[in-house]
Amino acid sequence: MRSNPTDYSLVAPPTLPEALRLLASDPNLTPIAGGTELMVALAAGRLAQKQLLSINHLRELRFIDVHPETITLGSGTTFTDIRRHEAIAEDLPLLTQAASWTGSIANQNRGTLGGNIVNASPAADTPPALLAYGATLTLISTAGMRTMPYSMFHLSYKKTALAPDELLYSITIPRNWSAYRTYIRKVGTRNAQAISKVAIAAIARIENSTIADIRIGAASLRETPARCTATEQALANQPLNAATLPNLVASARAALATEARPIDDIRSTAKYRAAVAANLIEEFLGHLLV
Ligand SMILES: Cc1cc2nc3c(=O)[nH]c(=O)nc-3n(C[C@H](O)[C@H](O)[C@H](O)COP(=O)(O)OP(=O)(O)OC[C@H]3O[C@@H](n4cnc5c(N)ncnc54)[C@H](O)[C@@H]3O)c2cc1C
């Protein structure tokens, strides 16, 4: 990453309350965490607002708290923190996997979960897993904290529910998924160091050979990361066995076609993304049988 210090200004308040106070008093400030998105945008001349508020060093934002029902991660948790955390690996394997295939090791050491979420790329790696697990976000400002389901955070392309005076404080994820089977796959140009063309993270609970619960999160299938709710509804409460699988696959493909509005960009076409996503759903259903 190139960066010329004369191109931007940066303040680095010592505490979270001070950072929030500065943000409340100056709507022109742009929070910068790991900077792995922002400094690239700056170097490419794409960063309109160059007065930066560093939150990278704030210990208050970098924590992982394990509770009986949930795991809460501070927004400043890096991908490396996630990858190395035993309880996350045990309980939230989709998140560990997503963190481990994000960029390079250098990226993972600096890039944060909060930055991945707030940057709001439809192709980002962690959102499908967060959607499948039903994560909740806590946003913070001088006025206090508010929580919302992560599924409601992305409003449209790169537009989020975050107010200008707010920071993403933490991400809380239910952790008791032992009755669920999990699936995650990222399709990109290469296996490493590639932004996904399409990605799916999914979990399902099978009871008495029936799909009792199913949650599917997707990247690059819409202008924001999104859950595939129509596909989930087509599959929920359906019997699953070798005989029903072909029909299930057909109804999942039909439902996905109604809700997939893939992005079309330099990495791939909408047509390719829709076709591959349907193949991934089929692969997931096949795994549920094993
Ligand atoms: C070489 C390279 C490879 C990459 N590969 C991948 C990849 O494979 N998969 C992938 O998903 N991403 C990838 N990325 C993108 C990037 O690394 C991730 O999106 C990362 O999570 C961004 O986190 P950050 O802390 O660096 O964010 P920053 O660059 O600091 O910030 C990103 C955005 O989030 C905002 N922000 C950050 N934290 C907060 C907060 N707590 N509250 C409010 N706003 C906040 C910033 O204002 C900014 O708008 C790659 C980037 C590079 C340079």
PDB file of C-alpha atoms in Angstrom, residues 69-275:
ATOM      1  CA  GLU A  69     -24.784 -18.840  24.795  1.00  0.00           C
ATOM      2  CA  THR A  70     -22.812 -16.394  22.681  1.00  0.00           C
ATOM      3  CA  ILE A  71     -19.387 -15.165  21.622  1.00  0.00           C
ATOM      4  CA  THR A  72     -18.939 -11.387  21.360  1.00  0.00           C
ATOM      5  CA  LEU A  73     -16.093  -9.961  19.294  1.00  0.00           C
ATOM      6  CA  GLY A  74     -14.990  -6.342  19.469  1.00  0.00           C
ATOM      7  CA  SER A  75     -15.080  -4.671  16.063  1.00  0.00           C
ATOM      8  CA  GLY A  76     -11.287  -4.254  16.230  1.00  0.00           C
ATOM      9  CA  THR A  77     -10.721  -8.019  16.381  1.00  0.00           C
ATOM     10  CA  THR A  78      -8.381  -8.973  13.552  1.00  0.00           C
ATOM     11  CA  PHE A  79      -8.755 -11.974  11.274  1.00  0.00           C
ATOM     12  CA  THR A  80      -5.658 -13.450  12.922  1.00  0.00           C
ATOM     13  CA  ASP A  81      -7.273 -13.050  16.374  1.00  0.00           C
ATOM     14  CA  ILE A  82     -10.289 -14.942  15.026  1.00  0.00           C
ATOM     15  CA  ARG A  83      -8.262 -17.662  13.313  1.00  0.00           C
ATOM     16  CA  ARG A  84      -6.293 -18.395  16.466  1.00  0.00           C
ATOM     17  CA  HIS A  85      -9.224 -18.476  18.878  1.00  0.00           C
ATOM     18  CA  GLU A  86     -10.045 -21.985  20.072  1.00  0.00           C
ATOM     19  CA  ALA A  87     -13.688 -21.423  21.099  1.00  0.00           C
ATOM     20  CA  ILE A  88     -14.434 -19.741  17.767  1.00  0.00           C
ATOM     21  CA  ALA A  89     -12.804 -22.623  15.887  1.00  0.00           C
ATOM     22  CA  GLU A  90     -14.835 -25.075  17.933  1.00  0.00           C
ATOM     23  CA  ASP A  91     -18.222 -23.321  17.893  1.00  0.00           C
ATOM     24  CA  LEU A  92     -18.161 -21.045  14.852  1.00  0.00           C
ATOM     25  CA  PRO A  93     -16.100 -22.903  12.252  1.00  0.00           C
ATOM     26  CA  LEU A  94     -17.613 -20.936   9.371  1.00  0.00           C
ATOM     27  CA  LEU A  95     -16.166 -17.732  10.832  1.00  0.00           C
ATOM     28  CA  THR A  96     -12.736 -19.284  11.370  1.00  0.00           C
ATOM     29  CA  GLN A  97     -12.751 -20.496   7.781  1.00  0.00           C
ATOM     30  CA  ALA A  98     -13.844 -17.119   6.402  1.00  0.00           C
ATOM     31  CA  ALA A  99     -11.144 -15.325   8.428  1.00  0.00           C
ATOM     32  CA  SER A 100      -8.469 -17.736   7.233  1.00  0.00           C
ATOM     33  CA  TRP A 101      -9.133 -17.161   3.539  1.00  0.00           C
ATOM     34  CA  THR A 102      -9.365 -13.356   3.778  1.00  0.00           C
ATOM     35  CA  GLY A 103      -6.480 -11.796   1.832  1.00  0.00           C
ATOM     36  CA  SER A 104      -2.940 -12.670   2.903  1.00  0.00           C
ATOM     37  CA  ILE A 105      -1.418 -13.273   6.340  1.00  0.00           C
ATOM     38  CA  ALA A 106      -0.395  -9.595   6.401  1.00  0.00           C
ATOM     39  CA  ASN A 107      -4.009  -8.633   5.695  1.00  0.00           C
ATOM     40  CA  GLN A 108      -5.259 -10.952   8.388  1.00  0.00           C
ATOM     41  CA  ASN A 109      -2.860  -9.432  10.918  1.00  0.00           C
ATOM     42  CA  ARG A 110      -4.192  -5.913  10.288  1.00  0.00           C
ATOM     43  CA  GLY A 111      -7.675  -6.227   8.823  1.00  0.00           C
ATOM     44  CA  THR A 112     -10.535  -6.221  11.302  1.00  0.00           C
ATOM     45  CA  LEU A 113     -13.935  -7.872  11.452  1.00  0.00           C
ATOM     46  CA  GLY A 114     -15.503  -4.425  11.962  1.00  0.00           C
ATOM     47  CA  GLY A 115     -13.800  -3.075   8.848  1.00  0.00           C
ATOM     48  CA  ASN A 116     -14.988  -6.071   6.827  1.00  0.00           C
ATOM     49  CA  ILE A 117     -18.589  -5.415   7.921  1.00  0.00           C
ATOM     50  CA  VAL A 118     -18.690  -1.608   7.677  1.00  0.00           C
ATOM     51  CA  ASN A 119     -16.846  -1.525   4.364  1.00  0.00           C
ATOM     52  CA  ALA A 120     -19.992  -3.289   3.119  1.00  0.00           C
ATOM     53  CA  SER A 121     -18.573  -4.998   0.063  1.00  0.00           C
ATOM     54  CA  PRO A 122     -21.083  -7.517  -1.334  1.00  0.00           C
ATOM     55  CA  ALA A 123     -18.106  -9.849  -1.886  1.00  0.00           C
ATOM     56  CA  ALA A 124     -16.622  -9.663   1.634  1.00  0.00           C
ATOM     57  CA  ASP A 125     -15.701 -12.964   3.276  1.00  0.00           C
ATOM     58  CA  THR A 126     -17.147 -12.874   6.788  1.00  0.00           C
ATOM     59  CA  PRO A 127     -20.734 -11.645   6.097  1.00  0.00           C
ATOM     60  CA  PRO A 128     -22.141 -14.952   4.762  1.00  0.00           C
ATOM     61  CA  ALA A 129     -21.021 -16.728   7.947  1.00  0.00           C
ATOM     62  CA  LEU A 130     -22.348 -13.919  10.164  1.00  0.00           C
ATOM     63  CA  LEU A 131     -25.697 -14.080   8.355  1.00  0.00           C
ATOM     64  CA  ALA A 132     -25.943 -17.859   8.649  1.00  0.00           C
ATOM     65  CA  TYR A 133     -25.184 -17.708  12.379  1.00  0.00           C
ATOM     66  CA  GLY A 134     -27.666 -14.839  12.965  1.00  0.00           C
ATOM     67  CA  ALA A 135     -25.135 -12.334  14.338  1.00  0.00           C
ATOM     68  CA  THR A 136     -26.201  -9.166  16.144  1.00  0.00           C
ATOM     69  CA  LEU A 137     -24.316  -5.863  15.903  1.00  0.00           C
ATOM     70  CA  THR A 138     -23.834  -3.295  18.656  1.00  0.00           C
ATOM     71  CA  LEU A 139     -23.305   0.271  17.452  1.00  0.00           C
ATOM     72  CA  ILE A 140     -21.966   2.970  19.767  1.00  0.00           C
ATOM     73  CA  SER A 141     -21.983   6.774  19.870  1.00  0.00           C
ATOM     74  CA  THR A 142     -21.861   9.462  22.568  1.00  0.00           C
ATOM     75  CA  ALA A 143     -25.623   8.860  22.913  1.00  0.00           C
ATOM     76  CA  GLY A 144     -25.057   5.228  23.985  1.00  0.00           C
ATOM     77  CA  MET A 145     -25.332   1.800  22.394  1.00  0.00           C
ATOM     78  CA  ARG A 146     -27.954   0.214  20.155  1.00  0.00           C
ATOM     79  CA  THR A 147     -28.162  -3.309  18.819  1.00  0.00           C
ATOM     80  CA  MET A 148     -29.570  -4.664  15.574  1.00  0.00           C
ATOM     81  CA  PRO A 149     -29.604  -7.965  13.721  1.00  0.00           C
ATOM     82  CA  TYR A 150     -26.717  -7.991  11.259  1.00  0.00           C
ATOM     83  CA  SER A 151     -29.247  -8.969   8.574  1.00  0.00           C
ATOM     84  CA  MET A 152     -30.681  -5.416   8.837  1.00  0.00           C
ATOM     85  CA  PHE A 153     -27.362  -3.553   8.668  1.00  0.00           C
ATOM     86  CA  HIS A 154     -26.854  -3.350   4.888  1.00  0.00           C
ATOM     87  CA  LEU A 155     -29.424  -1.023   3.320  1.00  0.00           C
ATOM     88  CA  SER A 156     -28.188  -0.911  -0.286  1.00  0.00           C
ATOM     89  CA  TYR A 157     -24.868  -1.016  -2.125  1.00  0.00           C
ATOM     90  CA  LYS A 158     -22.225   0.274   0.354  1.00  0.00           C
ATOM     91  CA  LYS A 159     -24.979   1.975   2.387  1.00  0.00           C
ATOM     92  CA  THR A 160     -25.399   0.803   5.972  1.00  0.00           C
ATOM     93  CA  ALA A 161     -27.502   1.614   9.026  1.00  0.00           C
ATOM     94  CA  LEU A 162     -24.461   3.161  10.748  1.00  0.00           C
ATOM     95  CA  ALA A 163     -25.033   6.860  11.571  1.00  0.00           C
ATOM     96  CA  PRO A 164     -22.145   9.297  10.887  1.00  0.00           C
ATOM     97  CA  ASP A 165     -21.469   9.700  14.628  1.00  0.00           C
ATOM     98  CA  GLU A 166     -21.499   5.934  15.321  1.00  0.00           C
ATOM     99  CA  LEU A 167     -18.854   3.241  15.417  1.00  0.00           C
ATOM    100  CA  LEU A 168     -19.451  -0.460  15.152  1.00  0.00           C
ATOM    101  CA  TYR A 169     -18.617  -1.606  18.670  1.00  0.00           C
ATOM    102  CA  SER A 170     -19.097  -5.372  18.674  1.00  0.00           C
ATOM    103  CA  ILE A 171     -20.521  -8.437  16.970  1.00  0.00           C
ATOM    104  CA  THR A 172     -22.392 -11.057  19.010  1.00  0.00           C
ATOM    105  CA  ILE A 173     -22.908 -14.549  17.623  1.00  0.00           C
ATOM    106  CA  PRO A 174     -24.935 -17.419  19.116  1.00  0.00           C
ATOM    107  CA  ARG A 175     -22.513 -20.314  19.698  1.00  0.00           C
ATOM    108  CA  ASN A 176     -24.558 -23.439  20.320  1.00  0.00           C
ATOM    109  CA  TRP A 177     -24.682 -25.029  16.887  1.00  0.00           C
ATOM    110  CA  SER A 178     -23.622 -28.565  17.785  1.00  0.00           C
ATOM    111  CA  ALA A 179     -26.866 -29.978  16.326  1.00  0.00           C
ATOM    112  CA  TYR A 180     -26.182 -28.268  12.989  1.00  0.00           C
ATOM    113  CA  ARG A 181     -24.195 -29.309   9.962  1.00  0.00           C
ATOM    114  CA  THR A 182     -22.167 -26.575   8.350  1.00  0.00           C
ATOM    115  CA  TYR A 183     -21.013 -25.702   4.861  1.00  0.00           C
ATOM    116  CA  ILE A 184     -18.895 -22.880   3.495  1.00  0.00           C
ATOM    117  CA  ARG A 185     -17.321 -22.367   0.102  1.00  0.00           C
ATOM    118  CA  LYS A 186     -15.696 -19.410  -1.601  1.00  0.00           C
ATOM    119  CA  VAL A 187     -15.284 -19.488  -5.360  1.00  0.00           C
ATOM    120  CA  GLY A 188     -12.608 -17.127  -6.642  1.00  0.00           C
ATOM    121  CA  THR A 189      -9.993 -16.901  -9.341  1.00  0.00           C
ATOM    122  CA  ARG A 190      -7.474 -18.682  -7.101  1.00  0.00           C
ATOM    123  CA  ASN A 191      -7.592 -20.488  -3.781  1.00  0.00           C
ATOM    124  CA  ALA A 192      -5.585 -17.782  -1.998  1.00  0.00           C
ATOM    125  CA  GLN A 193      -5.451 -13.990  -2.175  1.00  0.00           C
ATOM    126  CA  ALA A 194      -8.604 -13.674  -4.231  1.00  0.00           C
ATOM    127  CA  ILE A 195     -11.806 -11.747  -3.608  1.00  0.00           C
ATOM    128  CA  SER A 196     -14.712 -14.144  -4.085  1.00  0.00           C
ATOM    129  CA  LYS A 197     -16.774 -14.314  -7.238  1.00  0.00           C
ATOM    130  CA  VAL A 198     -19.466 -15.907  -5.111  1.00  0.00           C
ATOM    131  CA  ALA A 199     -19.519 -17.472  -1.650  1.00  0.00           C
ATOM    132  CA  ILE A 200     -22.046 -19.390   0.409  1.00  0.00           C
ATOM    133  CA  ALA A 201     -22.041 -20.142   4.142  1.00  0.00           C
ATOM    134  CA  ALA A 202     -24.855 -22.355   5.364  1.00  0.00           C
ATOM    135  CA  ILE A 203     -25.991 -24.347   8.363  1.00  0.00           C
ATOM    136  CA  ALA A 204     -28.837 -26.828   8.774  1.00  0.00           C
ATOM    137  CA  ARG A 205     -30.332 -29.018  11.475  1.00  0.00           C
ATOM    138  CA  ILE A 206     -31.688 -32.371  10.373  1.00  0.00           C
ATOM    139  CA  GLU A 207     -34.253 -34.092  12.579  1.00  0.00           C
ATOM    140  CA  ASN A 208     -35.793 -37.435  11.670  1.00  0.00           C
ATOM    141  CA  SER A 209     -34.503 -37.073   8.112  1.00  0.00           C
ATOM    142  CA  THR A 210     -36.237 -33.702   7.772  1.00  0.00           C
ATOM    143  CA  ILE A 211     -34.638 -30.276   7.345  1.00  0.00           C
ATOM    144  CA  ALA A 212     -35.796 -28.757  10.630  1.00  0.00           C
ATOM    145  CA  ASP A 213     -33.879 -25.474  10.267  1.00  0.00           C
ATOM    146  CA  ILE A 214     -31.706 -24.036   7.511  1.00  0.00           C
ATOM    147  CA  ARG A 215     -29.864 -20.707   7.130  1.00  0.00           C
ATOM    148  CA  ILE A 216     -27.954 -19.652   4.048  1.00  0.00           C
ATOM    149  CA  GLY A 217     -25.777 -16.542   3.765  1.00  0.00           C
ATOM    150  CA  ALA A 218     -24.345 -15.426   0.435  1.00  0.00           C
ATOM    151  CA  ALA A 219     -21.754 -13.029  -0.952  1.00  0.00           C
ATOM    152  CA  SER A 220     -22.040 -11.338  -4.353  1.00  0.00           C
ATOM    153  CA  LEU A 221     -25.557 -12.641  -4.980  1.00  0.00           C
ATOM    154  CA  ARG A 222     -27.008  -9.174  -4.395  1.00  0.00           C
ATOM    155  CA  GLU A 223     -25.669  -5.637  -4.048  1.00  0.00           C
ATOM    156  CA  THR A 224     -25.185  -6.394  -0.327  1.00  0.00           C
ATOM    157  CA  PRO A 225     -24.319  -9.577   1.569  1.00  0.00           C
ATOM    158  CA  ALA A 226     -27.684 -11.305   2.068  1.00  0.00           C
ATOM    159  CA  ARG A 227     -29.495 -14.320   3.420  1.00  0.00           C
ATOM    160  CA  CYS A 228     -31.220 -16.508   0.842  1.00  0.00           C
ATOM    161  CA  THR A 229     -34.578 -16.540   2.608  1.00  0.00           C
ATOM    162  CA  ALA A 230     -36.676 -17.794  -0.324  1.00  0.00           C
ATOM    163  CA  THR A 231     -34.310 -20.735  -0.768  1.00  0.00           C
ATOM    164  CA  GLU A 232     -34.406 -21.411   2.965  1.00  0.00           C
ATOM    165  CA  GLN A 233     -38.222 -21.423   2.908  1.00  0.00           C
ATOM    166  CA  ALA A 234     -38.279 -23.827  -0.036  1.00  0.00           C
ATOM    167  CA  LEU A 235     -36.129 -26.281   1.913  1.00  0.00           C
ATOM    168  CA  ALA A 236     -37.355 -25.926   5.497  1.00  0.00           C
ATOM    169  CA  ASN A 237     -39.399 -28.812   6.888  1.00  0.00           C
ATOM    170  CA  GLN A 238     -38.812 -30.913   3.779  1.00  0.00           C
ATOM    171  CA  PRO A 239     -37.891 -34.599   4.071  1.00  0.00           C
ATOM    172  CA  LEU A 240     -34.290 -35.233   3.099  1.00  0.00           C
ATOM    173  CA  ASN A 241     -33.167 -38.590   1.771  1.00  0.00           C
ATOM    174  CA  ALA A 242     -31.664 -40.008  -1.402  1.00  0.00           C
ATOM    175  CA  ALA A 243     -35.091 -40.226  -3.035  1.00  0.00           C
ATOM    176  CA  THR A 244     -36.170 -36.633  -2.225  1.00  0.00           C
ATOM    177  CA  LEU A 245     -32.804 -35.011  -2.975  1.00  0.00           C
ATOM    178  CA  PRO A 246     -33.369 -34.384  -6.736  1.00  0.00           C
ATOM    179  CA  ASN A 247     -36.688 -32.610  -6.059  1.00  0.00           C
ATOM    180  CA  LEU A 248     -35.174 -30.627  -3.198  1.00  0.00           C
ATOM    181  CA  VAL A 249     -32.317 -29.514  -5.421  1.00  0.00           C
ATOM    182  CA  ALA A 250     -34.796 -28.482  -8.124  1.00  0.00           C
ATOM    183  CA  SER A 251     -36.923 -26.429  -5.723  1.00  0.00           C
ATOM    184  CA  ALA A 252     -33.836 -24.846  -4.160  1.00  0.00           C
ATOM    185  CA  ARG A 253     -32.568 -23.852  -7.607  1.00  0.00           C
ATOM    186  CA  ALA A 254     -35.977 -22.414  -8.555  1.00  0.00           C
ATOM    187  CA  ALA A 255     -36.233 -20.447  -5.282  1.00  0.00           C
ATOM    188  CA  LEU A 256     -32.674 -19.152  -5.574  1.00  0.00           C
ATOM    189  CA  ALA A 257     -33.427 -17.909  -9.092  1.00  0.00           C
ATOM    190  CA  THR A 258     -36.241 -15.751  -7.684  1.00  0.00           C
ATOM    191  CA  GLU A 259     -34.020 -14.033  -5.127  1.00  0.00           C
ATOM    192  CA  ALA A 260     -30.556 -13.933  -6.713  1.00  0.00           C
ATOM    193  CA  ARG A 261     -29.740 -10.579  -8.272  1.00  0.00           C
ATOM    194  CA  PRO A 262     -25.986 -11.042  -8.564  1.00  0.00           C
ATOM    195  CA  ILE A 263     -23.599  -8.190  -9.095  1.00  0.00           C
ATOM    196  CA  ASP A 264     -21.852  -7.989 -12.476  1.00  0.00           C
ATOM    197  CA  ASP A 265     -18.323  -6.606 -12.195  1.00  0.00           C
ATOM    198  CA  ILE A 266     -14.714  -7.107 -13.218  1.00  0.00           C
ATOM    199  CA  ARG A 267     -14.429 -10.307 -11.175  1.00  0.00           C
ATOM    200  CA  SER A 268     -17.345 -12.139 -12.743  1.00  0.00           C
ATOM    201  CA  THR A 269     -20.648 -11.920 -14.549  1.00  0.00           C
ATOM    202  CA  ALA A 270     -24.067 -12.050 -12.921  1.00  0.00           C
ATOM    203  CA  LYS A 271     -24.873 -15.148 -15.002  1.00  0.00           C
ATOM    204  CA  TYR A 272     -21.806 -17.042 -13.797  1.00  0.00           C
ATOM    205  CA  ARG A 273     -22.451 -16.054 -10.176  1.00  0.00           C
ATOM    206  CA  ALA A 274     -26.082 -17.221 -10.302  1.00  0.00           C
ATOM    207  CA  ALA A 275     -25.096 -20.552 -11.865  1.00  0.00           C
TER     208      ALA A 275
END
